[in-house]
mmCIF file of C-alpha atoms in Angstrom:
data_model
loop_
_atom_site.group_PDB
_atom_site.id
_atom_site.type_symbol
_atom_site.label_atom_id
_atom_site.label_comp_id
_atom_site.label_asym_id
_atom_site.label_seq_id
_atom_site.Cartn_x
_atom_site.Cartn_y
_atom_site.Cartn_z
ATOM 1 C CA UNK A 246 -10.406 -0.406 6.751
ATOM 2 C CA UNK A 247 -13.246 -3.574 6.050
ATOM 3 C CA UNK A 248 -14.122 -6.203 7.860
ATOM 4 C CA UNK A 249 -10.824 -7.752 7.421
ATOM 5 C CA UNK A 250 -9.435 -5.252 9.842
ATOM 6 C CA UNK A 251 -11.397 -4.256 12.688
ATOM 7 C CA UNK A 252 -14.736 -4.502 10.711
ATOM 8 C CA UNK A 253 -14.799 -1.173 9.696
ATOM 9 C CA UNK A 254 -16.129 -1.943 6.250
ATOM 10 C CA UNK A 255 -19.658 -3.169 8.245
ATOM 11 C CA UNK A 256 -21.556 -6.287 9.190
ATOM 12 C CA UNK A 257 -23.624 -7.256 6.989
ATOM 13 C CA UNK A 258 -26.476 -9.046 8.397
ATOM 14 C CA UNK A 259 -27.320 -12.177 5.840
ATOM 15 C CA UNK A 260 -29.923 -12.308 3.909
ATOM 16 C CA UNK A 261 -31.643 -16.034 3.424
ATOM 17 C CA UNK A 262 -29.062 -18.008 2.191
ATOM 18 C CA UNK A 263 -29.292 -20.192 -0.740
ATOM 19 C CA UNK A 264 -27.206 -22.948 -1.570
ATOM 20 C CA UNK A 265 -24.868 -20.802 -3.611
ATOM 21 C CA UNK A 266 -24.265 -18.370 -0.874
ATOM 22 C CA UNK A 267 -23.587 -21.130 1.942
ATOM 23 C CA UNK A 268 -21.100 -22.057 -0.051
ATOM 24 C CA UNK A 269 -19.273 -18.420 -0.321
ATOM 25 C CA UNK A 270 -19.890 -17.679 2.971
ATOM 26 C CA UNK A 271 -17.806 -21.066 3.733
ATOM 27 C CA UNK A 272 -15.397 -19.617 1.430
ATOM 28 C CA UNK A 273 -15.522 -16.078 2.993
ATOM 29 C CA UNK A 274 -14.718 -17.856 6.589
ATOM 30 C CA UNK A 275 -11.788 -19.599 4.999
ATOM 31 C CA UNK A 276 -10.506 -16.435 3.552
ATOM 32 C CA UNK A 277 -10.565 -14.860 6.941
ATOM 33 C CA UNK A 278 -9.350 -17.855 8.676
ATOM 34 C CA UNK A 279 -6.569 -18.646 6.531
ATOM 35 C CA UNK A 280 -5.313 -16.238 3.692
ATOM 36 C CA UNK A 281 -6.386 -12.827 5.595
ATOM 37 C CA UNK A 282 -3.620 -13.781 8.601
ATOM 38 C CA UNK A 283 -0.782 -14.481 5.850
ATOM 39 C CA UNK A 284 -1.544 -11.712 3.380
ATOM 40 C CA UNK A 285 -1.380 -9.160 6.532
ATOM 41 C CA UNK A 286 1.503 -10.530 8.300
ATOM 42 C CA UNK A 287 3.578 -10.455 4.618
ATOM 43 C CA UNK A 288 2.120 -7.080 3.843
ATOM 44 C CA UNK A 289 3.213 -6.611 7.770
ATOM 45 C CA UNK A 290 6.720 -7.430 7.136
ATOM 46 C CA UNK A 291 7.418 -5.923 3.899
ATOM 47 C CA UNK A 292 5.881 -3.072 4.577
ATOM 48 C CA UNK A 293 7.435 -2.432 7.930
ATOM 49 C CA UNK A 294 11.107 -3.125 6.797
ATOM 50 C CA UNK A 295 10.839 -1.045 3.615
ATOM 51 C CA UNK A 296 8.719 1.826 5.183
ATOM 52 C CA UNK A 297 11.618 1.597 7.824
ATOM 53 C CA UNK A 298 14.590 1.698 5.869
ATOM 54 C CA UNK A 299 13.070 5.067 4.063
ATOM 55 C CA UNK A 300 12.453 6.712 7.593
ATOM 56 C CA UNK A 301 15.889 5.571 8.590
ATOM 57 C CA UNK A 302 17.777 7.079 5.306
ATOM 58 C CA UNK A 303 16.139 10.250 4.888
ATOM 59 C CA UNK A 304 16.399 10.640 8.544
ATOM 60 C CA UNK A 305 20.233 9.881 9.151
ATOM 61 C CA UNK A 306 21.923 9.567 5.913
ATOM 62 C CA UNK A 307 20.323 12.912 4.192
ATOM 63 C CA UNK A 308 22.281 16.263 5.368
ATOM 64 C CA UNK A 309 19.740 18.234 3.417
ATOM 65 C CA UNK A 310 16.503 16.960 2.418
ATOM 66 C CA UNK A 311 14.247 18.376 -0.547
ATOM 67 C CA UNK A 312 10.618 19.090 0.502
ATOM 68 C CA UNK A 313 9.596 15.987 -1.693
ATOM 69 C CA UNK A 314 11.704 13.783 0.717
ATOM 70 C CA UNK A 315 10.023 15.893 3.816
ATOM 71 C CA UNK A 316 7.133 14.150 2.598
ATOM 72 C CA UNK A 317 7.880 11.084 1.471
ATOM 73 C CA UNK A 318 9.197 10.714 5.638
ATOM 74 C CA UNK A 319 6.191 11.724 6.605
ATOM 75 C CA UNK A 320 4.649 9.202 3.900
ATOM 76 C CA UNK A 321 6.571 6.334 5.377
ATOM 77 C CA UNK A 322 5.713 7.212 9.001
ATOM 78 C CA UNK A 323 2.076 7.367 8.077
ATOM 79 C CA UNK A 324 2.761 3.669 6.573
ATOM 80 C CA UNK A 325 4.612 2.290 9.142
ATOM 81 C CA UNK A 326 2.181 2.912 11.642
ATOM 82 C CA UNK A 327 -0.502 1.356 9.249
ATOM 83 C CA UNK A 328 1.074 -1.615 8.813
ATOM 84 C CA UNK A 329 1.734 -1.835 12.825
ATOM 85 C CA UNK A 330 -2.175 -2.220 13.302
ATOM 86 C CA UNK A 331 -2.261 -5.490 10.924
ATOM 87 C CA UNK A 332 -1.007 -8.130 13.312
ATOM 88 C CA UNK A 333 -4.171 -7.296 15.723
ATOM 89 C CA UNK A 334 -6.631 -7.519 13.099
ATOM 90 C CA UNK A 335 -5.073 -10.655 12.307
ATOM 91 C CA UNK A 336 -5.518 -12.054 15.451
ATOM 92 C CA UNK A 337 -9.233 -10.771 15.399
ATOM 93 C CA UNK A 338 -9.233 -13.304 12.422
ATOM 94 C CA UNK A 339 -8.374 -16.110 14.078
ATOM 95 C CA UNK A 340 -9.281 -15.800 17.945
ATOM 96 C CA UNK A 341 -11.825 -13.244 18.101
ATOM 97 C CA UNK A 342 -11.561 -9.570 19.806
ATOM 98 C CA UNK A 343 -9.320 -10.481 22.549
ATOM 99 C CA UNK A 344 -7.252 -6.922 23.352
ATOM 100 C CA UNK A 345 -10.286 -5.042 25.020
ATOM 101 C CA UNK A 346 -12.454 -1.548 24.097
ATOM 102 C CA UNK A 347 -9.940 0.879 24.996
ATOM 103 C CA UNK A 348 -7.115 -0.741 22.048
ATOM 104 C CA UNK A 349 -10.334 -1.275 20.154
ATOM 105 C CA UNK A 350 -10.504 2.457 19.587
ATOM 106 C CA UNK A 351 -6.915 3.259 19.616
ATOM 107 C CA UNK A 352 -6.281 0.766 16.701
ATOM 108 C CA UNK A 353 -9.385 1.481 14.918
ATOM 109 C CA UNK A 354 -8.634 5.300 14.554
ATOM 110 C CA UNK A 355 -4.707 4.435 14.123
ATOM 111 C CA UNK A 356 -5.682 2.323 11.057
ATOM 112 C CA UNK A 357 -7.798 4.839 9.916
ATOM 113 C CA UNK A 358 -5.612 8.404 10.522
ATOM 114 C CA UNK A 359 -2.762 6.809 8.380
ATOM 115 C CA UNK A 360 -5.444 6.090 5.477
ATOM 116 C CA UNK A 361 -6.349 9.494 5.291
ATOM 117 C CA UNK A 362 -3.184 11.028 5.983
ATOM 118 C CA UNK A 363 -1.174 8.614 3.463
ATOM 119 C CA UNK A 364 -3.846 9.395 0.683
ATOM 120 C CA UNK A 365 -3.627 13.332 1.306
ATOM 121 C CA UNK A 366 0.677 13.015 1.266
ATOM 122 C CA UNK A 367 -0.012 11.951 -1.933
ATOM 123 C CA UNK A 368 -1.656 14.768 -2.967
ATOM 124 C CA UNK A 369 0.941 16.777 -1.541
ATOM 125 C CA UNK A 370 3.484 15.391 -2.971
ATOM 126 C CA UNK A 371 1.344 15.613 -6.531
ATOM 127 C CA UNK A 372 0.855 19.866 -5.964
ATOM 128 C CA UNK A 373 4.556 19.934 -5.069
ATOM 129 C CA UNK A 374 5.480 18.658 -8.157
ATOM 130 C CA UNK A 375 3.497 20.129 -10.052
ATOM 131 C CA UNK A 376 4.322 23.591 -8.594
ATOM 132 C CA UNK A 377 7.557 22.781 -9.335
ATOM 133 C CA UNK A 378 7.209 21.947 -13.129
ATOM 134 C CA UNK A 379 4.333 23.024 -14.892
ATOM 135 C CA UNK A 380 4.919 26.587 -12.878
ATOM 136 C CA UNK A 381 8.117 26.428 -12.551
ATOM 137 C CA UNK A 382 8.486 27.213 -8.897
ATOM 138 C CA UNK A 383 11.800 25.877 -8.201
ATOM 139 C CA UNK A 384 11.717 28.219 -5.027
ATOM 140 C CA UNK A 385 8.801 26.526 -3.915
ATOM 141 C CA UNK A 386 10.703 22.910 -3.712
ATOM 142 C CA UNK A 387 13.752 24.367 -2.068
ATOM 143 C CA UNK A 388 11.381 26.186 0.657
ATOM 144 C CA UNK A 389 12.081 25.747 4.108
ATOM 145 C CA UNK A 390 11.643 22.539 6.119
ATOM 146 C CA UNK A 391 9.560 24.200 8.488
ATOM 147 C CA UNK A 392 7.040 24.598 5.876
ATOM 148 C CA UNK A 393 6.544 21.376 5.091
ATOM 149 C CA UNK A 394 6.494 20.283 7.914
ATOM 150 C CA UNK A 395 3.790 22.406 8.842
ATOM 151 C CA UNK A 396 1.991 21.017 5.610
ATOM 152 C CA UNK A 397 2.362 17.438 6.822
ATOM 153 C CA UNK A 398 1.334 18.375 10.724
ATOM 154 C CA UNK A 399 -1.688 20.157 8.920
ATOM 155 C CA UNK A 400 -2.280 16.707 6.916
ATOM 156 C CA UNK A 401 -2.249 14.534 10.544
ATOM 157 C CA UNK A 402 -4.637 17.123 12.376
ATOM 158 C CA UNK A 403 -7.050 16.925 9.616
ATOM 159 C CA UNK A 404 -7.039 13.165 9.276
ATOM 160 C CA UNK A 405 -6.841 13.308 13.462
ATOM 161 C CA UNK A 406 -10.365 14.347 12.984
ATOM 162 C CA UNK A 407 -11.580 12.998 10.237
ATOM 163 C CA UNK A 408 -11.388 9.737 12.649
ATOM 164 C CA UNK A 409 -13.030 11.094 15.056
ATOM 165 C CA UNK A 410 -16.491 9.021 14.690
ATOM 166 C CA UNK A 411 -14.225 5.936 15.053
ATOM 167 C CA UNK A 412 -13.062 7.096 18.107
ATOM 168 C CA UNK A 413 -16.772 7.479 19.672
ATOM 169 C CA UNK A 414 -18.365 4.841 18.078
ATOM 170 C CA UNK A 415 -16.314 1.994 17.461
ATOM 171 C CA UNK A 416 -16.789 -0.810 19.956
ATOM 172 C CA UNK A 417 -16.273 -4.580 20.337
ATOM 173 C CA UNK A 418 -18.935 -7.065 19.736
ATOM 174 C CA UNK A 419 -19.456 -9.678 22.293
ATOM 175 C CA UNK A 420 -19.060 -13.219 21.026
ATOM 176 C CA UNK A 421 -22.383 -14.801 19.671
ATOM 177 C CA UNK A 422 -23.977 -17.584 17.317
ATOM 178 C CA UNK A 423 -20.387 -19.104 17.098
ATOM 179 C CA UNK A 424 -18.738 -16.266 16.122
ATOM 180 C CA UNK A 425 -15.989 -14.596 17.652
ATOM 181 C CA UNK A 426 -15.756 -11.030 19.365
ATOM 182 C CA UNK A 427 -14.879 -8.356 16.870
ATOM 183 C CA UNK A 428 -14.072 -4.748 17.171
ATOM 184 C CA UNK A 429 -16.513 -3.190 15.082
ATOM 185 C CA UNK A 430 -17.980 0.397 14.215
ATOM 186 C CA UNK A 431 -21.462 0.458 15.453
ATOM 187 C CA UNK A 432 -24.471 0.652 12.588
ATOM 188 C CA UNK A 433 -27.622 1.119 15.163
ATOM 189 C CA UNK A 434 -29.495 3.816 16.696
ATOM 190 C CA UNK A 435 -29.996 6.969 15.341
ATOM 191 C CA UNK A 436 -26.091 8.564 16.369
ATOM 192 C CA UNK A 437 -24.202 5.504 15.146
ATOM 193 C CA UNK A 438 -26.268 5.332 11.672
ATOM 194 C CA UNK A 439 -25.791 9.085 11.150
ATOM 195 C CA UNK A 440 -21.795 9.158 11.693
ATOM 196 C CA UNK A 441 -21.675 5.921 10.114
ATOM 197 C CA UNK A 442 -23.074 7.599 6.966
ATOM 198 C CA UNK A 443 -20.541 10.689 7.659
ATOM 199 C CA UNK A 444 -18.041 8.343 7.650
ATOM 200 C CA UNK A 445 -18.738 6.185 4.783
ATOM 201 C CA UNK A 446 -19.129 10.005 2.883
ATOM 202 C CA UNK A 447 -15.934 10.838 4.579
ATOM 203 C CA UNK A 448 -13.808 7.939 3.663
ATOM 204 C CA UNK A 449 -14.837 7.839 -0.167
ATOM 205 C CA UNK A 450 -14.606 11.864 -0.866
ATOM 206 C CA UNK A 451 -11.806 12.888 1.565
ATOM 207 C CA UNK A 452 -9.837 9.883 1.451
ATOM 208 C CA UNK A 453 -9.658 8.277 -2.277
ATOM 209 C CA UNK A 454 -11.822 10.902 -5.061
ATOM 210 C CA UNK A 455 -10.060 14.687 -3.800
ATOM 211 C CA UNK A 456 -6.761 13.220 -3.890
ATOM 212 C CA UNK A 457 -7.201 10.891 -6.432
ATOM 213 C CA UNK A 458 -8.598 13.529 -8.803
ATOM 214 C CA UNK A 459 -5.904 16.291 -7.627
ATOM 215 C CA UNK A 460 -2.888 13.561 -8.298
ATOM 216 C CA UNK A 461 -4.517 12.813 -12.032
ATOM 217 C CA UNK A 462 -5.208 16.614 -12.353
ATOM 218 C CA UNK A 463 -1.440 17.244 -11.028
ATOM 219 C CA UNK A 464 0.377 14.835 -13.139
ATOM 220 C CA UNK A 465 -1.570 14.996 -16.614
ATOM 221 C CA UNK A 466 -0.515 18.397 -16.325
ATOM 222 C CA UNK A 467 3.640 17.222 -15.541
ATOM 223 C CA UNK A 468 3.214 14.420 -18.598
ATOM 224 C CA UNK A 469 1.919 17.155 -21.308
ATOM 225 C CA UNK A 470 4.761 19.524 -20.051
ATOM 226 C CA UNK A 471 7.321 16.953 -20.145
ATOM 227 C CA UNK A 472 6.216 15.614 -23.389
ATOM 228 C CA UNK A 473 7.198 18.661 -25.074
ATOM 229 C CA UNK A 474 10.937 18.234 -24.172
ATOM 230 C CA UNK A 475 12.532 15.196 -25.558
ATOM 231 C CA UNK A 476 15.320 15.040 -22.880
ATOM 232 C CA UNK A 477 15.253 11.412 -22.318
ATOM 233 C CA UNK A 478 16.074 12.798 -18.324
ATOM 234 C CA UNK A 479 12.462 14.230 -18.210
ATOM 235 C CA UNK A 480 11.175 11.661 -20.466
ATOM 236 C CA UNK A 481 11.940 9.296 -17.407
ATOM 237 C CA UNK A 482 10.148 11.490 -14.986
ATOM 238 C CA UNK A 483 6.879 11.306 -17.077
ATOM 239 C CA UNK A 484 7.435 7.578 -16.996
ATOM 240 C CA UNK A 485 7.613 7.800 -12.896
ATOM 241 C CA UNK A 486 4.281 9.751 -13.102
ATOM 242 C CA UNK A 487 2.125 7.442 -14.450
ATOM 243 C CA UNK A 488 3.695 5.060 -12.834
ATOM 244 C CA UNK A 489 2.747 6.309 -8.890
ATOM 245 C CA UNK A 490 -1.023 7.397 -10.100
ATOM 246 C CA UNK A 491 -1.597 4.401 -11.899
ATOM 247 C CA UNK A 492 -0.520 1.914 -9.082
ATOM 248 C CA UNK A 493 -2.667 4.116 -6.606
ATOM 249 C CA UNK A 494 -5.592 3.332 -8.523
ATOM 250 C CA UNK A 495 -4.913 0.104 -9.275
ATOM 251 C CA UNK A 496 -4.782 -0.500 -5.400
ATOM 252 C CA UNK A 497 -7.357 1.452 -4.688
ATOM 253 C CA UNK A 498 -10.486 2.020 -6.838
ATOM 254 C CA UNK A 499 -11.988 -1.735 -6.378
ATOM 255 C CA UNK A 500 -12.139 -1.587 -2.664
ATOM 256 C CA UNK A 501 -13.689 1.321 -2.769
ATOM 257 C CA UNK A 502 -16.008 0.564 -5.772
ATOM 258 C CA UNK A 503 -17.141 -2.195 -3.384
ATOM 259 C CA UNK A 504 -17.243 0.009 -0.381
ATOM 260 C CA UNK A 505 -19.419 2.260 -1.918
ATOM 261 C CA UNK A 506 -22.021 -1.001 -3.509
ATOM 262 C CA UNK A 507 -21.554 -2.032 0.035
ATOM 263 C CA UNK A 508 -23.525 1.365 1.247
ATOM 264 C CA UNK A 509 -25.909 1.266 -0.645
ATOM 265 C CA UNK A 510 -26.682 -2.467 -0.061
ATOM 266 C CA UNK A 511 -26.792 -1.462 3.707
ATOM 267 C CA UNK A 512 -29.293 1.570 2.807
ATOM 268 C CA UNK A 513 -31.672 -0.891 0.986
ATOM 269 C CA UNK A 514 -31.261 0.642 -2.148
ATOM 270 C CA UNK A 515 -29.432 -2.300 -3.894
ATOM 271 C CA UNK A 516 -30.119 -6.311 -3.273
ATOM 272 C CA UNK A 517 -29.636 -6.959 -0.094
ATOM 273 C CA UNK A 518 -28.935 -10.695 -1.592
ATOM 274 C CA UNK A 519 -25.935 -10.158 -2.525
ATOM 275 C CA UNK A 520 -24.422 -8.886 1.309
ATOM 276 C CA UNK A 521 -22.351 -12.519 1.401
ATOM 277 C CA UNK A 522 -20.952 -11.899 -1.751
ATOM 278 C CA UNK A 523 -19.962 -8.136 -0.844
ATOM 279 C CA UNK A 524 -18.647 -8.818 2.269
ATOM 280 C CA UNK A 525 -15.766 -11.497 -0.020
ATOM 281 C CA UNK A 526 -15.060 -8.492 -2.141
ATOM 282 C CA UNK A 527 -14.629 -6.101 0.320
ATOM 283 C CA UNK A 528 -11.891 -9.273 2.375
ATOM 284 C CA UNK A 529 -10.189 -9.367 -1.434
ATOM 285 C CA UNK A 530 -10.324 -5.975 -2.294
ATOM 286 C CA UNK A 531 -8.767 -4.856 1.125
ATOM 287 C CA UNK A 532 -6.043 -6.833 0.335
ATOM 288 C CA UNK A 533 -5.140 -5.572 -2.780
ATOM 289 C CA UNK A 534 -5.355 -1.718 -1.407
ATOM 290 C CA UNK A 535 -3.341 -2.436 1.282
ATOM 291 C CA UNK A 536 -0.408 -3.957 -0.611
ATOM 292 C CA UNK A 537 0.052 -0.156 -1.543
ATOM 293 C CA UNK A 538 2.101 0.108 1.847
ATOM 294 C CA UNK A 539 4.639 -2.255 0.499
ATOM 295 C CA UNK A 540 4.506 -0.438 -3.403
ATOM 296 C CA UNK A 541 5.179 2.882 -1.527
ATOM 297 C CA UNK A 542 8.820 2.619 -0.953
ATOM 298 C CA UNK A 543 9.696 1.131 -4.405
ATOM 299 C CA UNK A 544 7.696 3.572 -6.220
ATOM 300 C CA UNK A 545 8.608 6.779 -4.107
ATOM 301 C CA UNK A 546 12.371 5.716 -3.236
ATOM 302 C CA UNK A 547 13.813 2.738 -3.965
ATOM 303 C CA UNK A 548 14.201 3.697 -7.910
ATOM 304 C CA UNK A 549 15.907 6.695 -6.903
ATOM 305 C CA UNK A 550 19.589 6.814 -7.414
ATOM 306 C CA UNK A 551 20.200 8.574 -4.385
ATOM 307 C CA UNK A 552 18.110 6.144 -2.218
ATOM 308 C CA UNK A 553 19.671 2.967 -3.318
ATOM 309 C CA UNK A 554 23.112 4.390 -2.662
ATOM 310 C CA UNK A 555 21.734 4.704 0.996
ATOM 311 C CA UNK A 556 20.470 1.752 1.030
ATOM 312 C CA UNK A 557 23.158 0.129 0.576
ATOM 313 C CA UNK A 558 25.359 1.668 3.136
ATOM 314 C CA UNK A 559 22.471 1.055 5.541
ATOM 315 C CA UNK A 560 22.997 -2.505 5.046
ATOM 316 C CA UNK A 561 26.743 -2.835 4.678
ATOM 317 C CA UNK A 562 26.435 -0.761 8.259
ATOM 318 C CA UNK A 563 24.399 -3.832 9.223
ATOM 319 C CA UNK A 564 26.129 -6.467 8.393
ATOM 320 C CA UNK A 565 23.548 -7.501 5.351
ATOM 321 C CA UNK A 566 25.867 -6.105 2.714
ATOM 322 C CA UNK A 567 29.760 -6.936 2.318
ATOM 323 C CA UNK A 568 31.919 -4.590 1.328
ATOM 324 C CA UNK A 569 33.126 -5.549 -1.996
ATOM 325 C CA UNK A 570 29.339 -6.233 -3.244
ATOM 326 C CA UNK A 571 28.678 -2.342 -1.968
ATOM 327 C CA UNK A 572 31.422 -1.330 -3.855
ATOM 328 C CA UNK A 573 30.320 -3.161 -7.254
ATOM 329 C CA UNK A 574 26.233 -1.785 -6.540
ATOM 330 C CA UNK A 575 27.729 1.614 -5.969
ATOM 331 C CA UNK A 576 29.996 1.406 -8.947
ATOM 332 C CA UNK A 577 26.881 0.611 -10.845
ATOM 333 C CA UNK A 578 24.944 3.224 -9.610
ATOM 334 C CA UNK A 579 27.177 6.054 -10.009
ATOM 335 C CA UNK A 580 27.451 4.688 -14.197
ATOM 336 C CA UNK A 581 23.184 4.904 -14.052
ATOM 337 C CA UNK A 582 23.290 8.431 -12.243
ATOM 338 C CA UNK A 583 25.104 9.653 -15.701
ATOM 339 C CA UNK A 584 21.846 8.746 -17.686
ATOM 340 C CA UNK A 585 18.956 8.514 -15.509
ATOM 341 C CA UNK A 586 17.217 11.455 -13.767
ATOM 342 C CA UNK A 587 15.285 11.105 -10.615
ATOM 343 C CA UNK A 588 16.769 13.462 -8.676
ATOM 344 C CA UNK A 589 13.434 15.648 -8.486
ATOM 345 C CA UNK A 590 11.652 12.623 -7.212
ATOM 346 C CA UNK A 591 13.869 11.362 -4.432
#
């Protein structure tokens, strides 16, 4: 969560500016002005239809659902309700602050709750698997849905408080110099530096390096398992691996990078010159890492066999699919289930 959305990332008070920087901080206003609203509202719509359509199907159209799929629900939830946040940071971009303190909050920690507890799912869902092949605990994936759901309720109370600085110190900044109203974490006095600092600590350790480092941990492990067979079923899997921890990265490690240069820029112990040019990296870089809530269903469902046949049932039952076009997809997929293995992914 940057300045983009809410202005969690921080204010950066500007330095002098020089020519240069006038000129990116005219370019920063038009990113905010013009290509912050679209990116959000098409990561808003993407995201919310796919994250929907895998609550939907694993909800309704699953009889029995593995414990990967209990978390990959809990997964979607977590993005839907991220995604739900972006149309009133986008209208913080464009008119200012205009919902009131007590949303201010609400939306604020709601952004950031489904940060932390997306990022720990996927370290979940990592362990899981790797229980499950490296140790080969097959009792552990076909352990009771209580369980895991107890997992995932353990994941939302722990990110419930991890937020809890943005619920007592985030706040909405009156209006001033010609700029508009913006809900904002406070930065002064001696309280609202010290959990900002917890927070910053917080959001880089807890919510990106753990479970980045447990997923990379988790799945070298699967790959140099998996490499040892040469099934071309588990050859696949190892394929799927790289693929989820690599996108996660990709989305990611900049923001954060920047985050983090972003600190110490605010604690005087970097340039303080180059605050314009951080606060356009942090806009771009936000971007990017939340584009992951779209990624999410086609890496974690949508190239499962299963899924798609779901998927398309849930939109013949709408009236988005005809019947003779399900038939031919289905056809199709029940030729690919023959050769391709995904089974212990979705």
């Amino acid at each position: 969560p940057g300045p983009a959305l809410y202005g969690l990332g921080g204010h950066s008070q500007s330095p002098v500016l020089s020519g240069f920087n006038l000129n990116l901080l005219s370019t920063t206003r038009q990113l905010r002005a013009f290509l912050v609203p679209f990116v959000y509202m098409l990561i808003f719509l993407l995201g919310g239809v796919g994250n929907l359509m895998v609550i939907v199907i694993l909800w309704c159209y699953r009889r029995s659902r593995s414990s990967t799929e209990l978390f990959l629900f809990h997964l979607a939830l977590a993005n839907l309700l991220l995604v739900f946040t972006f149309p009133f940071g986008v209208v913080q971009n464009i008119a200012g602050w205009i919902f009131g303190p007590f949303l201010c909050k609400v939306l604020s920690a709601t952004n950031r709750i489904n940060f932390y507890s997306s990022s720990l799912l996927l370290g979940c869902i990592s362990v899981e698997r790797y229980l499950a092949v490296v140790h080969a605990l097959w009792a552990f994936q076909k352990q009771r849905a209580i369980s895991v759901h107890l997992t995932c309720l353990g994941v939302w109370v722990v990110s419930l408080l991890l937020t809890l600085p943005d619920l007592l110190f985030t706040e909405v900044w009156p209006s001033r110099d010609n700029q508009p109203s913006i809900c904002h974490f406070r930065e002064y006095g001696k309280h609202g530096i010290n959990a900002w600092l917890a927070t910053r600590f917080l959001y880089h350790i807890v919510g990106f390096f753990l479970p980045s480092l447990v997923m990379c941990f988790c799945y070298i492990a699967i790959v140099r398992v998996l490499c040892r067979s040469q099934r071309l079923k588990r050859q696949k899997v190892v394929r799927v691996a790289i693929l989820v921890t690599s996108v996660f990265l990709f989305c990611w490690t900049p923001y954060h990078v920047v985050i983090f240069l972003d600190t110490l820029n605010k604690l005087a112990t970097a340039n303080n010159g180059c605050a314009v040019e951080l606060n356009t990296a942090i806009i771009l870089s936000e971007m990017v890492a939340f584009s992951h809530c779209c990624l999410n269903p086609i890496l974690y469902a949508f190239v499962g066999i299963r899924f798609r046949h779901d998927a398309c049932r849930l939109l013949n039952s709408l009236g988005c699919l005809s019947q003779s076009t399900l038939q031919d997809i289905l056809g199709t997929c029940r030729m690919d289930s023959s050769t391709t293995f995904l089974k212990s992914c979705v």
